[in-house]
mmCIF file of C-alpha atoms in Angstrom:
data_model
loop_
_atom_site.group_PDB
_atom_site.id
_atom_site.type_symbol
_atom_site.label_atom_id
_atom_site.label_comp_id
_atom_site.label_asym_id
_atom_site.label_seq_id
_atom_site.Cartn_x
_atom_site.Cartn_y
_atom_site.Cartn_z
ATOM 1 C CA MET T 1 0.109 -0.055 0.210
ATOM 2 C CA LEU T 2 3.002 2.517 0.594
ATOM 3 C CA GLN T 3 4.858 1.258 -2.282
ATOM 4 C CA ALA T 4 7.734 0.534 0.205
ATOM 5 C CA GLN T 5 8.179 -3.415 -1.032
ATOM 6 C CA GLY T 6 11.370 -4.672 -1.754
ATOM 7 C CA ARG T 7 13.026 -1.815 0.117
ATOM 8 C CA ALA T 8 15.604 -2.532 2.706
ATOM 9 C CA VAL T 9 16.386 -2.080 6.594
ATOM 10 C CA HIS T 10 19.807 -0.957 7.182
ATOM 11 C CA GLN T 11 21.809 -1.010 10.542
ATOM 12 C CA CYS T 12 23.334 2.096 12.154
ATOM 13 C CA ASP T 13 24.796 2.898 15.778
ATOM 14 C CA SER T 14 21.632 3.231 17.134
ATOM 15 C CA GLY T 15 20.024 0.356 15.680
ATOM 16 C CA TRP T 16 17.888 -0.621 12.602
ATOM 17 C CA VAL T 17 17.183 2.477 10.304
ATOM 18 C CA PRO T 18 13.751 2.056 9.299
ATOM 19 C CA VAL T 19 12.296 2.500 5.834
ATOM 20 C CA PHE T 20 11.149 6.229 4.702
ATOM 21 C CA VAL T 21 7.886 6.212 2.304
ATOM 22 C CA ASP T 22 8.258 9.930 1.307
ATOM 23 C CA GLN T 23 10.435 12.227 0.342
ATOM 24 C CA GLU T 24 9.758 14.385 3.409
ATOM 25 C CA GLN T 25 10.888 11.525 5.618
ATOM 26 C CA SER T 26 7.634 12.259 7.548
ATOM 27 C CA ILE T 27 6.642 8.380 7.468
ATOM 28 C CA SER T 28 8.826 5.321 8.562
ATOM 29 C CA LEU T 29 8.011 1.804 8.438
ATOM 30 C CA MET T 30 9.218 -1.125 10.041
ATOM 31 C CA SER T 31 7.900 -4.599 8.884
ATOM 32 C CA VAL T 32 9.228 -7.994 9.003
ATOM 33 C CA GLY T 33 8.599 -7.990 5.233
ATOM 34 C CA PHE T 34 11.741 -5.870 5.156
ATOM 35 C CA LEU T 35 13.746 -8.731 6.853
ATOM 36 C CA LEU T 36 12.935 -11.552 4.218
ATOM 37 C CA GLU T 37 14.988 -12.419 1.233
ATOM 38 C CA ARG T 38 11.771 -12.477 -1.224
ATOM 39 C CA PRO T 39 8.557 -11.052 -0.797
ATOM 40 C CA ASP T 40 6.318 -14.507 -1.051
ATOM 41 C CA GLU T 41 8.431 -16.054 1.542
ATOM 42 C CA ALA T 42 6.259 -17.280 4.431
ATOM 43 C CA VAL T 43 6.818 -15.873 7.752
ATOM 44 C CA VAL T 44 7.551 -19.392 9.441
ATOM 45 C CA TRP T 45 9.038 -18.241 12.946
ATOM 46 C CA ARG T 46 8.900 -20.412 15.717
ATOM 47 C CA GLY T 47 9.541 -18.979 19.141
ATOM 48 C CA PRO T 48 11.363 -15.785 19.301
ATOM 49 C CA LYS T 49 8.732 -13.857 17.584
ATOM 50 C CA LYS T 50 7.959 -12.261 20.854
ATOM 51 C CA THR T 51 11.515 -10.955 20.943
ATOM 52 C CA LEU T 52 11.353 -9.470 17.164
ATOM 53 C CA ILE T 53 8.126 -7.427 18.159
ATOM 54 C CA LYS T 54 10.284 -6.371 21.113
ATOM 55 C CA GLN T 55 13.093 -5.678 19.069
ATOM 56 C CA PHE T 56 10.937 -3.500 16.706
ATOM 57 C CA VAL T 57 9.884 -1.036 19.589
ATOM 58 C CA SER T 58 13.451 -1.035 21.180
ATOM 59 C CA ASP T 59 16.017 -1.647 18.311
ATOM 60 C CA VAL T 60 14.917 0.407 15.580
ATOM 61 C CA ALA T 61 16.245 4.187 15.296
ATOM 62 C CA TRP T 62 12.622 5.422 15.338
ATOM 63 C CA GLY T 63 14.246 9.006 16.442
ATOM 64 C CA GLU T 64 11.491 11.462 17.669
ATOM 65 C CA LEU T 65 8.013 10.220 16.545
ATOM 66 C CA ASP T 66 4.483 11.988 16.783
ATOM 67 C CA TYR T 67 2.483 8.943 16.865
ATOM 68 C CA LEU T 68 3.843 5.133 16.441
ATOM 69 C CA VAL T 69 0.856 2.782 14.852
ATOM 70 C CA VAL T 70 1.193 -0.819 15.396
ATOM 71 C CA ASP T 71 -1.236 -2.373 12.781
ATOM 72 C CA THR T 72 -1.794 -6.008 14.030
ATOM 73 C CA PRO T 73 -4.264 -8.474 12.251
ATOM 74 C CA PRO T 74 -7.364 -9.305 14.322
ATOM 75 C CA GLY T 75 -6.740 -11.605 17.467
ATOM 76 C CA THR T 76 -5.610 -12.005 21.230
ATOM 77 C CA SER T 77 -2.792 -14.077 20.416
ATOM 78 C CA ASP T 78 0.655 -14.018 21.794
ATOM 79 C CA GLU T 79 2.156 -11.463 19.343
ATOM 80 C CA HIS T 80 -0.580 -9.078 20.476
ATOM 81 C CA MET T 81 0.335 -9.573 24.413
ATOM 82 C CA ALA T 82 4.333 -9.098 23.079
ATOM 83 C CA ALA T 83 3.164 -5.546 21.155
ATOM 84 C CA VAL T 84 1.371 -4.524 24.414
ATOM 85 C CA GLU T 85 4.231 -5.302 26.869
ATOM 86 C CA ALA T 86 6.922 -3.779 24.622
ATOM 87 C CA LEU T 87 4.725 -0.851 24.459
ATOM 88 C CA ARG T 88 4.041 -0.334 28.092
ATOM 89 C CA PRO T 89 6.769 1.534 29.032
ATOM 90 C CA TYR T 90 6.062 4.153 26.904
ATOM 91 C CA ARG T 91 2.143 4.551 28.269
ATOM 92 C CA PRO T 92 0.498 4.037 24.736
ATOM 93 C CA LEU T 93 -2.559 6.204 23.887
ATOM 94 C CA GLY T 94 -4.706 2.876 23.127
ATOM 95 C CA ALA T 95 -5.949 0.950 21.199
ATOM 96 C CA LEU T 96 -8.397 1.870 17.830
ATOM 97 C CA VAL T 97 -10.555 -1.195 17.445
ATOM 98 C CA VAL T 98 -12.037 -1.997 14.210
ATOM 99 C CA THR T 99 -14.646 -4.527 12.992
ATOM 100 C CA THR T 100 -17.228 -4.839 10.325
ATOM 101 C CA PRO T 101 -20.997 -4.386 10.762
ATOM 102 C CA GLN T 102 -21.840 -8.240 11.384
ATOM 103 C CA ALA T 103 -22.426 -9.975 14.740
ATOM 104 C CA VAL T 104 -19.712 -12.475 13.635
ATOM 105 C CA SER T 105 -17.057 -9.977 13.459
ATOM 106 C CA VAL T 106 -18.630 -8.020 16.376
ATOM 107 C CA GLY T 107 -18.102 -10.959 18.450
ATOM 108 C CA ASP T 108 -14.175 -11.511 17.748
ATOM 109 C CA VAL T 109 -14.033 -7.845 18.350
ATOM 110 C CA ARG T 110 -15.849 -8.257 21.828
ATOM 111 C CA ARG T 111 -12.819 -10.425 22.676
ATOM 112 C CA GLU T 112 -10.378 -8.207 21.669
ATOM 113 C CA LEU T 113 -11.814 -5.688 23.944
ATOM 114 C CA THR T 114 -11.837 -7.822 26.983
ATOM 115 C CA PHE T 115 -7.911 -8.723 25.807
ATOM 116 C CA CYS T 116 -7.697 -4.931 26.171
ATOM 117 C CA ARG T 117 -9.024 -4.651 29.424
ATOM 118 C CA LYS T 118 -7.389 -7.567 30.918
ATOM 119 C CA THR T 119 -3.891 -6.038 29.686
ATOM 120 C CA GLY T 120 -4.762 -2.815 30.881
ATOM 121 C CA LEU T 121 -4.769 -1.174 27.357
ATOM 122 C CA GLN T 122 -7.002 1.851 27.067
ATOM 123 C CA VAL T 123 -9.419 1.566 24.034
ATOM 124 C CA MET T 124 -9.633 5.112 22.229
ATOM 125 C CA GLY T 125 -12.698 3.917 20.514
ATOM 126 C CA VAL T 126 -14.153 1.627 18.135
ATOM 127 C CA VAL T 127 -14.574 2.160 14.209
ATOM 128 C CA GLU T 128 -16.875 0.153 12.021
ATOM 129 C CA ASN T 129 -15.318 -0.759 8.591
ATOM 130 C CA MET T 130 -16.963 -1.851 5.210
ATOM 131 C CA SER T 131 -20.285 -0.305 6.575
ATOM 132 C CA GLY T 132 -22.586 0.249 3.633
ATOM 133 C CA PHE T 133 -22.039 0.402 -0.140
ATOM 134 C CA ALA T 134 -23.215 3.479 -2.274
ATOM 135 C CA CYS T 135 -23.559 1.799 -5.722
ATOM 136 C CA PRO T 136 -21.611 4.313 -7.990
ATOM 137 C CA HIS T 137 -24.079 3.885 -10.752
ATOM 138 C CA CYS T 138 -27.671 4.398 -9.294
ATOM 139 C CA ALA T 139 -26.335 5.926 -5.827
ATOM 140 C CA GLU T 140 -28.553 3.327 -3.549
ATOM 141 C CA CYS T 141 -27.055 2.308 -0.580
ATOM 142 C CA THR T 142 -26.964 -1.319 -0.157
ATOM 143 C CA ASN T 143 -25.605 -2.643 3.861
ATOM 144 C CA ILE T 144 -23.827 -5.534 2.264
ATOM 145 C CA PHE T 145 -22.216 -6.774 5.493
ATOM 146 C CA SER T 146 -25.340 -5.837 7.944
ATOM 147 C CA ARG T 147 -25.394 -2.640 9.787
ATOM 148 C CA GLY T 148 -24.928 -0.835 13.188
ATOM 149 C CA GLY T 149 -22.704 -3.572 14.684
ATOM 150 C CA GLY T 150 -19.969 -0.937 15.485
ATOM 151 C CA GLU T 151 -22.019 1.582 17.329
ATOM 152 C CA GLU T 152 -23.727 -1.174 19.172
ATOM 153 C CA LEU T 153 -20.473 -2.632 20.193
ATOM 154 C CA ALA T 154 -19.271 0.672 21.548
ATOM 155 C CA ARG T 155 -22.309 1.378 23.364
ATOM 156 C CA LEU T 156 -22.241 -2.293 24.996
ATOM 157 C CA ALA T 157 -18.764 -1.655 25.990
ATOM 158 C CA GLY T 158 -18.790 2.318 27.050
ATOM 159 C CA VAL T 159 -16.303 3.419 24.846
ATOM 160 C CA PRO T 160 -16.276 5.978 22.343
ATOM 161 C CA PHE T 161 -17.701 5.332 18.811
ATOM 162 C CA LEU T 162 -15.460 6.910 16.142
ATOM 163 C CA GLY T 163 -17.191 6.577 13.159
ATOM 164 C CA SER T 164 -18.462 4.378 10.022
ATOM 165 C CA VAL T 165 -16.286 3.956 6.882
ATOM 166 C CA PRO T 166 -18.100 2.877 4.032
ATOM 167 C CA LEU T 167 -17.012 0.082 1.192
ATOM 168 C CA ASP T 168 -15.378 2.484 -1.353
ATOM 169 C CA PRO T 169 -13.870 1.344 -4.869
ATOM 170 C CA GLU T 170 -11.651 4.577 -4.701
ATOM 171 C CA LEU T 171 -10.274 3.712 -1.439
ATOM 172 C CA SER T 172 -9.305 0.178 -2.939
ATOM 173 C CA ARG T 173 -7.977 1.710 -6.146
ATOM 174 C CA SER T 174 -5.806 4.179 -4.015
ATOM 175 C CA LEU T 175 -4.171 1.452 -1.708
ATOM 176 C CA GLU T 176 -3.719 -0.876 -4.979
ATOM 177 C CA GLU T 177 -1.836 1.949 -6.772
ATOM 178 C CA GLY T 178 -0.058 3.368 -3.880
ATOM 179 C CA ARG T 179 -1.616 6.598 -4.374
ATOM 180 C CA ASP T 180 -2.046 9.405 -2.092
ATOM 181 C CA PHE T 181 -5.556 8.907 -0.833
ATOM 182 C CA ILE T 182 -5.808 12.657 0.860
ATOM 183 C CA GLN T 183 -4.315 14.437 -2.138
ATOM 184 C CA GLU T 184 -6.015 12.623 -4.900
ATOM 185 C CA PHE T 185 -9.534 11.247 -3.830
ATOM 186 C CA PRO T 186 -11.020 14.391 -1.430
ATOM 187 C CA LYS T 187 -14.626 13.410 -2.861
ATOM 188 C CA SER T 188 -14.458 9.603 -2.351
ATOM 189 C CA PRO T 189 -17.359 8.325 -0.305
ATOM 190 C CA ALA T 190 -14.816 7.175 2.510
ATOM 191 C CA PHE T 191 -12.977 10.674 2.626
ATOM 192 C CA PRO T 192 -15.116 12.332 5.156
ATOM 193 C CA ALA T 193 -15.454 9.187 7.457
ATOM 194 C CA LEU T 194 -11.427 8.887 7.763
ATOM 195 C CA ALA T 195 -11.002 12.500 8.179
ATOM 196 C CA SER T 196 -13.655 12.895 10.853
ATOM 197 C CA ILE T 197 -11.880 9.539 12.766
ATOM 198 C CA ALA T 198 -8.397 10.954 12.244
ATOM 199 C CA ARG T 199 -9.896 14.305 14.029
ATOM 200 C CA GLU T 200 -11.195 12.314 16.990
ATOM 201 C CA VAL T 201 -7.880 10.659 17.259
ATOM 202 C CA LEU T 202 -5.926 13.782 17.456
ATOM 203 C CA ASN T 203 -8.690 15.189 20.067
ATOM 204 C CA ALA T 204 -7.754 12.306 22.286
ATOM 205 C CA THR T 205 -4.345 13.459 22.355
ATOM 206 C CA PRO T 206 -4.369 17.068 23.123
ATOM 207 C CA ALA T 207 -0.871 17.413 24.862
ATOM 208 C CA LEU T 208 0.783 16.146 21.604
ATOM 209 C CA LEU T 209 -0.776 18.975 19.622
ATOM 210 C CA CYS T 210 0.369 22.147 22.148
ATOM 211 C CA MET U 1 -23.037 -18.413 12.081
ATOM 212 C CA LEU U 2 -24.068 -22.125 13.081
ATOM 213 C CA GLN U 3 -26.253 -20.674 16.012
ATOM 214 C CA ALA U 4 -24.171 -23.117 18.392
ATOM 215 C CA GLN U 5 -23.081 -20.402 20.894
ATOM 216 C CA GLY U 6 -23.199 -21.162 24.210
ATOM 217 C CA ARG U 7 -23.448 -24.895 23.729
ATOM 218 C CA ALA U 8 -21.042 -26.932 25.819
ATOM 219 C CA VAL U 9 -18.821 -29.853 25.128
ATOM 220 C CA HIS U 10 -19.060 -32.754 27.341
ATOM 221 C CA GLN U 11 -16.607 -35.776 28.017
ATOM 222 C CA CYS U 12 -17.194 -39.437 27.200
ATOM 223 C CA ASP U 13 -14.942 -42.267 27.557
ATOM 224 C CA SER U 14 -13.346 -41.649 24.009
ATOM 225 C CA GLY U 15 -12.857 -38.120 24.565
ATOM 226 C CA TRP U 16 -14.641 -34.551 24.065
ATOM 227 C CA VAL U 17 -18.035 -35.038 22.354
ATOM 228 C CA PRO U 18 -18.103 -32.251 19.566
ATOM 229 C CA VAL U 19 -21.416 -30.079 19.582
ATOM 230 C CA PHE U 20 -23.726 -31.424 17.064
ATOM 231 C CA VAL U 21 -25.335 -28.409 15.059
ATOM 232 C CA ASP U 22 -28.512 -30.181 13.523
ATOM 233 C CA GLN U 23 -31.018 -32.738 14.147
ATOM 234 C CA GLU U 24 -29.632 -35.395 11.815
ATOM 235 C CA GLN U 25 -26.026 -34.978 13.660
ATOM 236 C CA SER U 26 -24.470 -34.426 10.157
ATOM 237 C CA ILE U 27 -22.397 -31.672 11.227
ATOM 238 C CA SER U 28 -20.373 -31.957 14.409
ATOM 239 C CA LEU U 29 -18.492 -28.807 15.578
ATOM 240 C CA MET U 30 -15.385 -28.235 17.980
ATOM 241 C CA SER U 31 -14.255 -24.826 18.759
ATOM 242 C CA VAL U 32 -12.268 -22.982 21.746
ATOM 243 C CA GLY U 33 -15.231 -20.953 22.115
ATOM 244 C CA PHE U 34 -17.096 -23.852 23.591
ATOM 245 C CA LEU U 35 -14.473 -24.055 26.364
ATOM 246 C CA LEU U 36 -14.667 -20.450 27.353
ATOM 247 C CA GLU U 37 -16.969 -19.535 30.354
ATOM 248 C CA ARG U 38 -18.129 -16.387 28.757
ATOM 249 C CA PRO U 39 -18.610 -15.818 24.791
ATOM 250 C CA ASP U 40 -16.530 -12.400 25.015
ATOM 251 C CA GLU U 41 -13.791 -14.108 27.084
ATOM 252 C CA ALA U 42 -10.495 -13.448 25.151
ATOM 253 C CA VAL U 43 -8.464 -16.451 24.273
ATOM 254 C CA VAL U 44 -5.108 -15.405 26.094
ATOM 255 C CA TRP U 45 -3.523 -18.843 25.969
ATOM 256 C CA ARG U 46 0.082 -18.384 26.217
ATOM 257 C CA GLY U 47 2.009 -21.435 25.317
ATOM 258 C CA PRO U 48 0.140 -24.674 25.033
ATOM 259 C CA LYS U 49 -2.208 -23.644 22.186
ATOM 260 C CA LYS U 50 -0.121 -26.128 19.823
ATOM 261 C CA THR U 51 -1.368 -28.874 22.442
ATOM 262 C CA LEU U 52 -4.974 -27.676 22.305
ATOM 263 C CA ILE U 53 -5.058 -27.643 18.418
ATOM 264 C CA LYS U 54 -3.484 -31.245 18.812
ATOM 265 C CA GLN U 55 -6.025 -32.256 21.002
ATOM 266 C CA PHE U 56 -8.738 -30.978 19.085
ATOM 267 C CA VAL U 57 -7.659 -33.767 16.550
ATOM 268 C CA SER U 58 -6.828 -36.333 18.840
ATOM 269 C CA ASP U 59 -9.092 -35.973 21.944
ATOM 270 C CA VAL U 60 -12.468 -35.623 20.332
ATOM 271 C CA ALA U 61 -14.708 -38.086 19.812
ATOM 272 C CA TRP U 62 -15.123 -37.407 15.973
ATOM 273 C CA GLY U 63 -16.395 -40.742 15.046
ATOM 274 C CA GLU U 64 -16.624 -41.369 11.305
ATOM 275 C CA LEU U 65 -16.059 -38.404 9.244
ATOM 276 C CA ASP U 66 -16.403 -37.845 5.613
ATOM 277 C CA TYR U 67 -14.729 -34.200 5.704
ATOM 278 C CA LEU U 68 -12.895 -32.522 8.445
ATOM 279 C CA VAL U 69 -12.401 -28.921 7.963
ATOM 280 C CA VAL U 70 -9.973 -26.655 9.938
ATOM 281 C CA ASP U 71 -10.920 -22.934 9.491
ATOM 282 C CA THR U 72 -8.278 -20.751 10.255
ATOM 283 C CA PRO U 73 -7.562 -17.097 10.124
ATOM 284 C CA PRO U 74 -5.115 -16.137 7.697
ATOM 285 C CA GLY U 75 -1.197 -16.263 8.359
ATOM 286 C CA THR U 76 1.283 -18.840 8.641
ATOM 287 C CA SER U 77 2.034 -18.927 12.566
ATOM 288 C CA ASP U 78 2.783 -21.227 14.861
ATOM 289 C CA GLU U 79 -0.969 -22.331 15.153
ATOM 290 C CA HIS U 80 -1.098 -23.098 11.529
ATOM 291 C CA MET U 81 2.014 -25.007 11.778
ATOM 292 C CA ALA U 82 0.525 -27.085 14.798
ATOM 293 C CA ALA U 83 -2.643 -27.902 12.638
ATOM 294 C CA VAL U 84 -0.702 -29.004 9.697
ATOM 295 C CA GLU U 85 1.448 -31.068 11.973
ATOM 296 C CA ALA U 86 -1.510 -32.858 14.062
ATOM 297 C CA LEU U 87 -3.137 -33.825 10.708
ATOM 298 C CA ARG U 88 -0.183 -35.032 8.865
ATOM 299 C CA PRO U 89 -0.869 -38.655 9.917
ATOM 300 C CA TYR U 90 -4.601 -38.409 8.483
ATOM 301 C CA ARG U 91 -3.095 -37.521 5.064
ATOM 302 C CA PRO U 92 -5.282 -34.320 4.515
ATOM 303 C CA LEU U 93 -6.630 -33.567 1.389
ATOM 304 C CA GLY U 94 -5.214 -30.126 1.097
ATOM 305 C CA ALA U 95 -5.734 -26.542 1.642
ATOM 306 C CA LEU U 96 -8.260 -24.280 0.504
ATOM 307 C CA VAL U 97 -6.738 -20.932 0.222
ATOM 308 C CA VAL U 98 -8.841 -17.919 0.050
ATOM 309 C CA THR U 99 -8.172 -14.465 -1.226
ATOM 310 C CA THR U 100 -9.872 -11.192 -1.788
ATOM 311 C CA PRO U 101 -9.272 -9.639 -5.295
ATOM 312 C CA GLN U 102 -6.823 -6.706 -4.181
ATOM 313 C CA ALA U 103 -3.163 -6.745 -4.622
ATOM 314 C CA VAL U 104 -2.566 -6.514 -0.722
ATOM 315 C CA SER U 105 -4.575 -9.673 0.113
ATOM 316 C CA VAL U 106 -3.064 -11.644 -2.703
ATOM 317 C CA GLY U 107 0.508 -10.902 -1.403
ATOM 318 C CA ASP U 108 -0.666 -12.310 2.112
ATOM 319 C CA VAL U 109 -1.787 -15.447 0.055
ATOM 320 C CA ARG U 110 1.436 -15.954 -1.611
ATOM 321 C CA ARG U 111 3.180 -16.380 1.546
ATOM 322 C CA GLU U 112 0.261 -19.073 2.298
ATOM 323 C CA LEU U 113 1.374 -20.930 -0.564
ATOM 324 C CA THR U 114 4.986 -20.591 0.458
ATOM 325 C CA PHE U 115 3.912 -21.984 3.690
ATOM 326 C CA CYS U 116 2.011 -24.918 2.210
ATOM 327 C CA ARG U 117 4.915 -25.913 0.055
ATOM 328 C CA LYS U 118 7.313 -25.741 2.793
ATOM 329 C CA THR U 119 5.139 -27.944 5.110
ATOM 330 C CA GLY U 120 4.400 -30.543 2.168
ATOM 331 C CA LEU U 121 0.297 -29.563 2.398
ATOM 332 C CA GLN U 122 -1.075 -29.743 -1.162
ATOM 333 C CA VAL U 123 -3.103 -27.023 -2.448
ATOM 334 C CA MET U 124 -6.308 -27.943 -3.555
ATOM 335 C CA GLY U 125 -7.020 -24.525 -5.074
ATOM 336 C CA VAL U 126 -7.450 -20.722 -4.728
ATOM 337 C CA VAL U 127 -11.316 -18.846 -4.292
ATOM 338 C CA GLU U 128 -11.612 -15.543 -4.712
ATOM 339 C CA ASN U 129 -14.061 -14.054 -2.189
ATOM 340 C CA MET U 130 -15.551 -10.374 -2.003
ATOM 341 C CA SER U 131 -15.283 -10.703 -5.883
ATOM 342 C CA GLY U 132 -17.522 -8.034 -6.905
ATOM 343 C CA PHE U 133 -21.142 -6.619 -6.126
ATOM 344 C CA ALA U 134 -24.032 -6.510 -8.347
ATOM 345 C CA CYS U 135 -26.206 -3.718 -7.007
ATOM 346 C CA PRO U 136 -29.891 -5.232 -6.087
ATOM 347 C CA HIS U 137 -31.151 -2.137 -7.241
ATOM 348 C CA CYS U 138 -29.604 -1.261 -10.456
ATOM 349 C CA ALA U 139 -27.926 -4.415 -11.227
ATOM 350 C CA GLU U 140 -24.776 -2.843 -11.736
ATOM 351 C CA CYS U 141 -21.813 -4.624 -11.081
ATOM 352 C CA THR U 142 -18.946 -2.715 -9.238
ATOM 353 C CA ASN U 143 -15.511 -4.340 -8.125
ATOM 354 C CA ILE U 144 -15.283 -3.057 -4.799
ATOM 355 C CA PHE U 145 -11.708 -4.591 -4.175
ATOM 356 C CA SER U 146 -10.216 -4.628 -7.684
ATOM 357 C CA ARG U 147 -10.504 -7.707 -9.621
ATOM 358 C CA GLY U 148 -8.943 -10.790 -10.718
ATOM 359 C CA GLY U 149 -6.170 -11.068 -8.147
ATOM 360 C CA GLY U 150 -7.338 -14.975 -7.293
ATOM 361 C CA GLU U 151 -7.229 -15.954 -10.604
ATOM 362 C CA GLU U 152 -3.672 -14.135 -11.533
ATOM 363 C CA LEU U 153 -2.258 -15.759 -8.213
ATOM 364 C CA ALA U 154 -3.490 -19.298 -8.990
ATOM 365 C CA ARG U 155 -1.797 -19.028 -12.478
ATOM 366 C CA LEU U 156 1.490 -17.917 -10.806
ATOM 367 C CA ALA U 157 1.548 -20.773 -8.373
ATOM 368 C CA GLY U 158 0.483 -23.323 -10.793
ATOM 369 C CA VAL U 159 -2.448 -24.348 -8.917
ATOM 370 C CA PRO U 160 -6.296 -24.635 -9.767
ATOM 371 C CA PHE U 161 -8.588 -21.777 -9.519
ATOM 372 C CA LEU U 162 -11.866 -23.036 -8.167
ATOM 373 C CA GLY U 163 -13.978 -19.856 -8.646
ATOM 374 C CA SER U 164 -15.117 -16.091 -7.560
ATOM 375 C CA VAL U 165 -17.762 -15.351 -4.773
ATOM 376 C CA PRO U 166 -19.319 -11.979 -5.354
ATOM 377 C CA LEU U 167 -20.210 -9.875 -2.488
ATOM 378 C CA ASP U 168 -23.755 -11.075 -1.447
ATOM 379 C CA PRO U 169 -25.885 -9.508 1.001
ATOM 380 C CA GLU U 170 -28.293 -12.357 1.111
ATOM 381 C CA LEU U 171 -25.421 -14.588 2.229
ATOM 382 C CA SER U 172 -24.342 -12.008 4.826
ATOM 383 C CA ARG U 173 -27.769 -12.151 6.142
ATOM 384 C CA SER U 174 -28.062 -15.807 6.057
ATOM 385 C CA LEU U 175 -24.898 -16.029 8.132
ATOM 386 C CA GLU U 176 -25.921 -13.109 10.798
ATOM 387 C CA GLU U 177 -29.496 -14.976 11.196
ATOM 388 C CA GLY U 178 -27.771 -18.626 11.238
ATOM 389 C CA ARG U 179 -30.793 -19.749 8.542
ATOM 390 C CA ASP U 180 -29.856 -22.817 6.108
ATOM 391 C CA PHE U 181 -28.620 -20.792 3.028
ATOM 392 C CA ILE U 182 -28.689 -23.840 0.642
ATOM 393 C CA GLN U 183 -32.632 -24.245 1.482
ATOM 394 C CA GLU U 184 -33.393 -20.271 1.866
ATOM 395 C CA PHE U 185 -31.392 -18.630 -0.660
ATOM 396 C CA PRO U 186 -30.916 -20.808 -3.530
ATOM 397 C CA LYS U 187 -31.336 -17.504 -6.148
ATOM 398 C CA SER U 188 -28.880 -15.473 -4.302
ATOM 399 C CA PRO U 189 -25.779 -14.004 -6.206
ATOM 400 C CA ALA U 190 -23.008 -16.180 -4.333
ATOM 401 C CA PHE U 191 -24.942 -19.356 -4.863
ATOM 402 C CA PRO U 192 -24.005 -20.846 -8.066
ATOM 403 C CA ALA U 193 -20.239 -19.638 -7.237
ATOM 404 C CA LEU U 194 -20.359 -21.543 -3.844
ATOM 405 C CA ALA U 195 -22.026 -24.722 -5.287
ATOM 406 C CA SER U 196 -19.626 -25.155 -8.252
ATOM 407 C CA ILE U 197 -16.602 -24.640 -5.828
ATOM 408 C CA ALA U 198 -18.236 -27.438 -3.530
ATOM 409 C CA ARG U 199 -18.609 -29.684 -6.667
ATOM 410 C CA GLU U 200 -14.718 -29.025 -7.353
ATOM 411 C CA VAL U 201 -13.792 -30.347 -3.919
ATOM 412 C CA LEU U 202 -15.905 -33.390 -4.173
ATOM 413 C CA ASN U 203 -14.469 -33.922 -7.680
ATOM 414 C CA ALA U 204 -11.040 -33.718 -5.858
ATOM 415 C CA THR U 205 -11.881 -36.404 -3.787
ATOM 416 C CA PRO U 206 -13.271 -39.442 -5.837
ATOM 417 C CA ALA U 207 -12.423 -42.159 -3.304
ATOM 418 C CA LEU U 208 -14.726 -40.765 -0.991
ATOM 419 C CA LEU U 209 -17.785 -40.431 -3.204
ATOM 420 C CA CYS U 210 -17.704 -44.361 -4.255
#
């Protein structure tokens, strides 16, 4: 999505140098993908994965960061636990929990909310993804994956609901082609939802904005 | 999806008795969900997950089965490895690999195909899910998540392409409400695709059909 495939991670005195994805070096990335020899190599790490996750926090020369975003797959596994533990000394702002509108997905996410509570990770809020689709031909909206699950979940868990992101072919296209969504697709259906969620996250971190 | 939430697993002399989801006892289920006290409990197992996966194969009184389907999340983790190892003595037919049409998802699935090759698991074929959406109002089709990724992937990997399942609100609804998709939604857009994929899987196992 960030057109960083095939880029390499280098060593410097203070650790691994992350990969910069833009000219201004405003976004730096670290991924196990950069450590593999070939992009279709399966990551069949057995055992020291926990160590690797820790190293991604402590051994990368991140420099000064405004935000560190850890994108995890759904679940409540050893790896999630390792990420929470590695970040604990830095007092993370919390988890942004993403669900689709269906009951099945909401069930998974309920377990994630329990995981957050158990591990002492604050929940910044719930985002509902794949939330309805407005046909580009006739403009009629279809709730392909049911509706309202995210909002209901946030209500039940007593955490903020941050918004619903609709299914959007322009967002998919932007990610497929590694294009700048903010610059190039400001009129796409997902744009206002994503902008509003971003504002909510910024509002949750006033100290950083001073 | 199978309306089995809250059901309990019992012990008998030959092991755990799986949960039956229909009157005819033609489908039996085992899930870690049945072993939790509350449905929103996070599964924060540390360590013996491998053991649990092994037990689900060896310590459940499955009886005579035509098919054992192991539904895994995407990935190539310790848990996938444990499942492959536990099933190896039973000579599994192989992996049914599911992708969405986008390049991002196809990348993940390429790693899964490498994982199958490395662990000696045959690949029965690739299925493309979320493959286009026909608007129920105007019948126009939109490829919300790009298109053709699954077929291209199968071609590159030299494995069969088994079909594309479109986005289908009726399928979502059937799963949400635990209804019988085959009986109640035979005219839904996903039906012919799923029926054809099922036939392909049956054809790949001729010995069982005699």
